[in-house]
Amino acid sequence: MKRWQLIPVAVLALVTASFGQDDPKKVIEKAVAAHGGAATINKYGGVKITSEDSIFIAGQELASTNELLIGYPNKQRNTSKVSIMGVTSVVVEKISPAGHSMTVDGAPQEVLDVTKKGAAMGFDKEAMLRLTPLLSDNSFTLKSLGTQKDDDKEFIVIEASGKSLKSAKMYFDPATSLLTKFEFKGPSPKEVGKESVHVMTFSSFKETSGIKKPHKMVMNVDGERFMVQMVKEIQHLEKVDDAEFR
């Protein structure tokens, strides 16, 4: 009997699995399947997400309700009702190739360059979180970072790079292939002009219209809790009217 035939089947399976982890596209393909499959994900041209958010800043917790409308790949409208010291304001931000605007209670606001930069990075981030563009859009590159431990849990980690978001670490649960953590550097939400490390952790996955999405997101900025988002409803939309973003 040849020497290699003595290797236990379980060991061979482990070796084969580890080799698969070295191919970032295979990792993404598994993740796409776990999240609903490419055909289902690519069927929709947009999504509407309603959520309740808590933002922690300057020692205070700010509560808000949000409706986020996304038209893939580069349109977004976010409507937030924010309560500060008993006063509720409505903030509407619209982003599209035609422009970037923001209003507070209907009054136009100046959109800073750093905000525009963050928006451009945000579209890359959304594409990465959607997963399928990583396989079909050549503007994205992938690199395997192998298996890493974080908080005593093991993850398969892929580094993704896009046009605006140059580097993001994507952490996949090896047991489920779900994307459970996303890390990147971007404009600080706390201090204008500063770059911060953003870490988004995803949990409470639920399936809607055949697509599995997290219904809880916790974001830390530079190691401190910044936001907790609880998703109330997700609607996957086959088409989104461009007029929604004007």
Coordinates of C-alpha atoms in Angstrom, one line a residue, residues 23-237:
D23 CA -8.7 30.7 -3.1
P24 CA -10.6 33.9 -2.2
K25 CA -13.1 33.4 -5.1
K26 CA -14.1 30.0 -3.8
V27 CA -14.6 31.5 -0.3
I28 CA -16.8 34.2 -1.8
E29 CA -18.7 31.6 -3.9
K30 CA -19.5 29.6 -0.8
A31 CA -20.6 32.8 1.0
V32 CA -22.9 33.8 -2.0
A33 CA -24.5 30.3 -1.8
A34 CA -25.0 30.7 2.0
H35 CA -26.6 34.1 1.6
G36 CA -29.1 32.9 -1.0
G37 CA -27.3 32.2 -4.2
A38 CA -26.1 34.4 -7.1
A39 CA -29.3 34.1 -9.1
T40 CA -31.5 35.3 -6.2
I41 CA -29.2 38.0 -5.1
N42 CA -28.7 39.4 -8.6
K43 CA -32.4 39.3 -9.3
Y44 CA -33.0 42.5 -7.3
G45 CA -32.0 46.0 -8.3
G46 CA -32.3 47.5 -4.9
V47 CA -33.4 47.1 -1.3
K48 CA -35.3 49.1 1.4
I49 CA -34.3 48.6 5.0
T50 CA -36.1 50.1 8.0
S51 CA -34.2 50.0 11.3
E52 CA -34.0 51.4 14.8
D53 CA -30.5 52.7 15.6
S54 CA -28.7 53.8 18.7
I55 CA -25.6 56.0 18.2
F56 CA -23.2 56.5 21.1
I57 CA -21.2 59.8 20.9
A58 CA -19.8 62.2 23.4
G59 CA -21.1 60.1 26.3
Q60 CA -24.7 60.3 25.0
E61 CA -27.0 57.7 23.3
L62 CA -29.0 59.1 20.4
A63 CA -32.0 57.1 19.2
S64 CA -33.1 57.2 15.6
T65 CA -35.4 55.4 13.2
N66 CA -34.1 55.0 9.6
E67 CA -35.3 54.1 6.2
L68 CA -32.5 53.3 3.8
L69 CA -33.3 52.9 0.1
I70 CA -30.5 51.6 -2.2
G71 CA -30.6 51.4 -5.9
Y72 CA -27.7 49.2 -7.0
P73 CA -24.9 50.0 -7.7
N74 CA -24.6 53.8 -6.9
K75 CA -27.8 55.3 -5.6
Q76 CA -28.9 55.8 -2.0
R77 CA -31.5 57.7 0.0
N78 CA -31.4 57.6 3.8
T79 CA -34.2 59.1 5.9
S80 CA -33.5 59.4 9.6
K81 CA -35.7 60.6 12.4
V82 CA -33.3 61.6 15.2
S83 CA -34.4 62.6 18.7
I84 CA -32.1 64.9 20.6
M85 CA -33.2 66.2 24.1
G86 CA -36.8 65.5 23.2
V87 CA -36.7 67.3 19.9
T88 CA -37.1 65.1 16.7
S89 CA -35.5 66.1 13.4
V90 CA -35.8 64.5 10.0
V91 CA -32.5 64.2 8.1
V92 CA -32.7 63.2 4.4
E93 CA -29.6 62.3 2.4
K94 CA -29.7 61.5 -1.3
I95 CA -26.7 60.2 -3.3
S96 CA -26.5 59.4 -7.0
P97 CA -24.3 60.0 -10.0
A98 CA -26.3 63.3 -10.4
G99 CA -25.2 64.7 -7.0
H100 CA -25.2 64.5 -3.2
S101 CA -27.7 66.4 -1.1
M102 CA -28.7 66.6 2.5
T103 CA -31.6 68.3 4.3
V104 CA -32.5 68.7 8.0
D105 CA -36.3 69.3 8.5
G106 CA -36.4 70.4 4.8
A107 CA -33.6 72.9 5.0
P108 CA -30.6 72.2 2.7
Q109 CA -27.3 71.5 4.3
E110 CA -23.7 71.8 3.0
V111 CA -22.3 68.4 2.1
L112 CA -18.6 68.4 3.1
D113 CA -16.0 66.8 0.8
V114 CA -15.2 64.3 3.5
T115 CA -18.8 63.2 3.5
K116 CA -18.7 62.8 -0.3
K117 CA -15.6 60.7 0.1
G118 CA -17.3 58.5 2.7
A119 CA -20.3 58.1 0.4
A120 CA -18.0 56.8 -2.5
M121 CA -16.5 54.3 -0.1
G122 CA -19.9 53.4 1.1
F123 CA -21.0 52.2 -2.3
D124 CA -17.9 50.0 -2.5
K125 CA -18.8 48.7 1.0
E126 CA -22.4 47.9 -0.1
A127 CA -21.1 46.0 -3.1
M128 CA -18.7 44.0 -0.9
L129 CA -21.5 43.2 1.6
R130 CA -23.7 42.1 -1.3
L131 CA -21.0 39.7 -2.3
T132 CA -21.9 38.9 -5.9
P133 CA -20.1 42.1 -7.3
L134 CA -16.9 40.7 -6.0
L135 CA -17.2 37.9 -8.5
S136 CA -18.5 39.9 -11.5
D137 CA -16.9 43.4 -11.2
N138 CA -13.3 43.5 -12.2
S139 CA -12.8 46.8 -10.2
F140 CA -12.6 44.6 -7.1
T141 CA -9.7 42.5 -6.2
L142 CA -9.5 39.7 -3.6
K143 CA -6.7 38.3 -1.4
S144 CA -6.8 35.4 1.0
L145 CA -5.6 36.2 4.6
G146 CA -6.1 32.6 5.7
T147 CA -7.8 31.5 8.9
Q148 CA -7.6 34.0 11.8
K149 CA -8.8 34.0 15.4
D150 CA -10.8 36.8 16.9
D151 CA -12.5 36.7 20.3
D152 CA -11.7 33.0 20.5
K153 CA -13.5 32.4 17.3
E154 CA -12.0 31.2 14.0
F155 CA -12.8 33.0 10.8
I156 CA -11.8 32.7 7.1
V157 CA -10.6 36.2 6.2
I158 CA -10.6 37.7 2.8
E159 CA -9.2 41.2 1.9
A160 CA -11.2 43.0 -0.7
S161 CA -10.1 46.2 -2.5
G162 CA -12.2 48.5 -4.6
K163 CA -12.0 51.9 -6.4
S164 CA -12.7 54.0 -3.3
L165 CA -12.5 51.5 -0.5
K166 CA -9.0 50.4 -0.9
S167 CA -8.9 47.7 1.7
A168 CA -11.5 45.8 3.8
K169 CA -11.3 42.6 5.8
M170 CA -14.2 40.3 5.4
Y171 CA -14.6 37.6 8.1
F172 CA -16.6 34.5 7.2
D173 CA -17.8 31.8 9.6
P174 CA -16.2 28.6 8.5
A175 CA -19.2 26.5 9.6
T176 CA -21.9 28.5 7.8
S177 CA -19.9 30.6 5.2
L178 CA -21.9 33.7 6.4
L179 CA -20.2 37.1 6.5
T180 CA -20.2 38.0 10.1
K181 CA -17.7 40.7 10.4
F182 CA -16.4 43.6 8.2
E183 CA -13.5 45.8 9.0
F184 CA -12.2 48.9 7.1
K185 CA -10.6 52.3 7.5
G186 CA -12.7 55.4 6.6
P187 CA -13.6 58.9 7.7
S188 CA -14.3 59.2 11.4
P189 CA -18.0 59.8 12.3
K190 CA -16.7 61.5 15.5
E191 CA -14.1 63.9 14.2
V192 CA -14.0 65.7 10.8
G193 CA -10.8 65.0 8.9
K194 CA -9.7 62.0 10.9
E195 CA -9.5 58.4 9.6
S196 CA -10.8 55.7 11.9
V197 CA -11.0 51.9 12.0
H198 CA -14.6 50.7 11.6
V199 CA -15.6 47.2 12.6
M200 CA -19.1 46.0 11.8
T201 CA -20.3 42.8 13.4
F202 CA -23.4 41.0 12.0
S203 CA -25.8 38.6 13.7
S204 CA -29.4 37.5 13.9
F205 CA -29.5 36.3 10.3
K206 CA -33.0 35.9 8.7
E207 CA -34.2 35.1 5.2
T208 CA -36.3 37.5 3.2
S209 CA -37.2 36.8 -0.5
G210 CA -34.6 34.0 -0.5
I211 CA -31.8 36.2 0.7
K212 CA -30.2 35.8 4.2
K213 CA -29.3 39.1 5.8
P214 CA -28.3 40.1 9.3
H215 CA -30.9 41.9 11.4
K216 CA -28.5 43.1 14.0
M217 CA -25.3 45.2 13.4
V218 CA -22.9 46.5 16.0
M219 CA -20.3 49.0 14.8
N220 CA -17.2 49.9 16.8
V221 CA -15.0 52.9 15.8
D222 CA -11.4 52.8 16.9
G223 CA -12.3 50.1 19.4
E224 CA -15.3 52.0 21.0
R225 CA -19.0 51.2 20.6
F226 CA -20.5 53.7 18.1
M227 CA -23.7 52.2 16.8
V228 CA -26.2 49.4 17.3
Q229 CA -28.7 48.8 14.5
M230 CA -31.7 46.6 14.8
V231 CA -33.4 45.9 11.5
K232 CA -37.2 45.8 11.5
E233 CA -37.9 45.1 7.9
I234 CA -36.1 44.3 4.6
Q235 CA -37.7 44.6 1.2
H236 CA -35.8 43.4 -1.8
L237 CA -36.9 45.4 -4.9

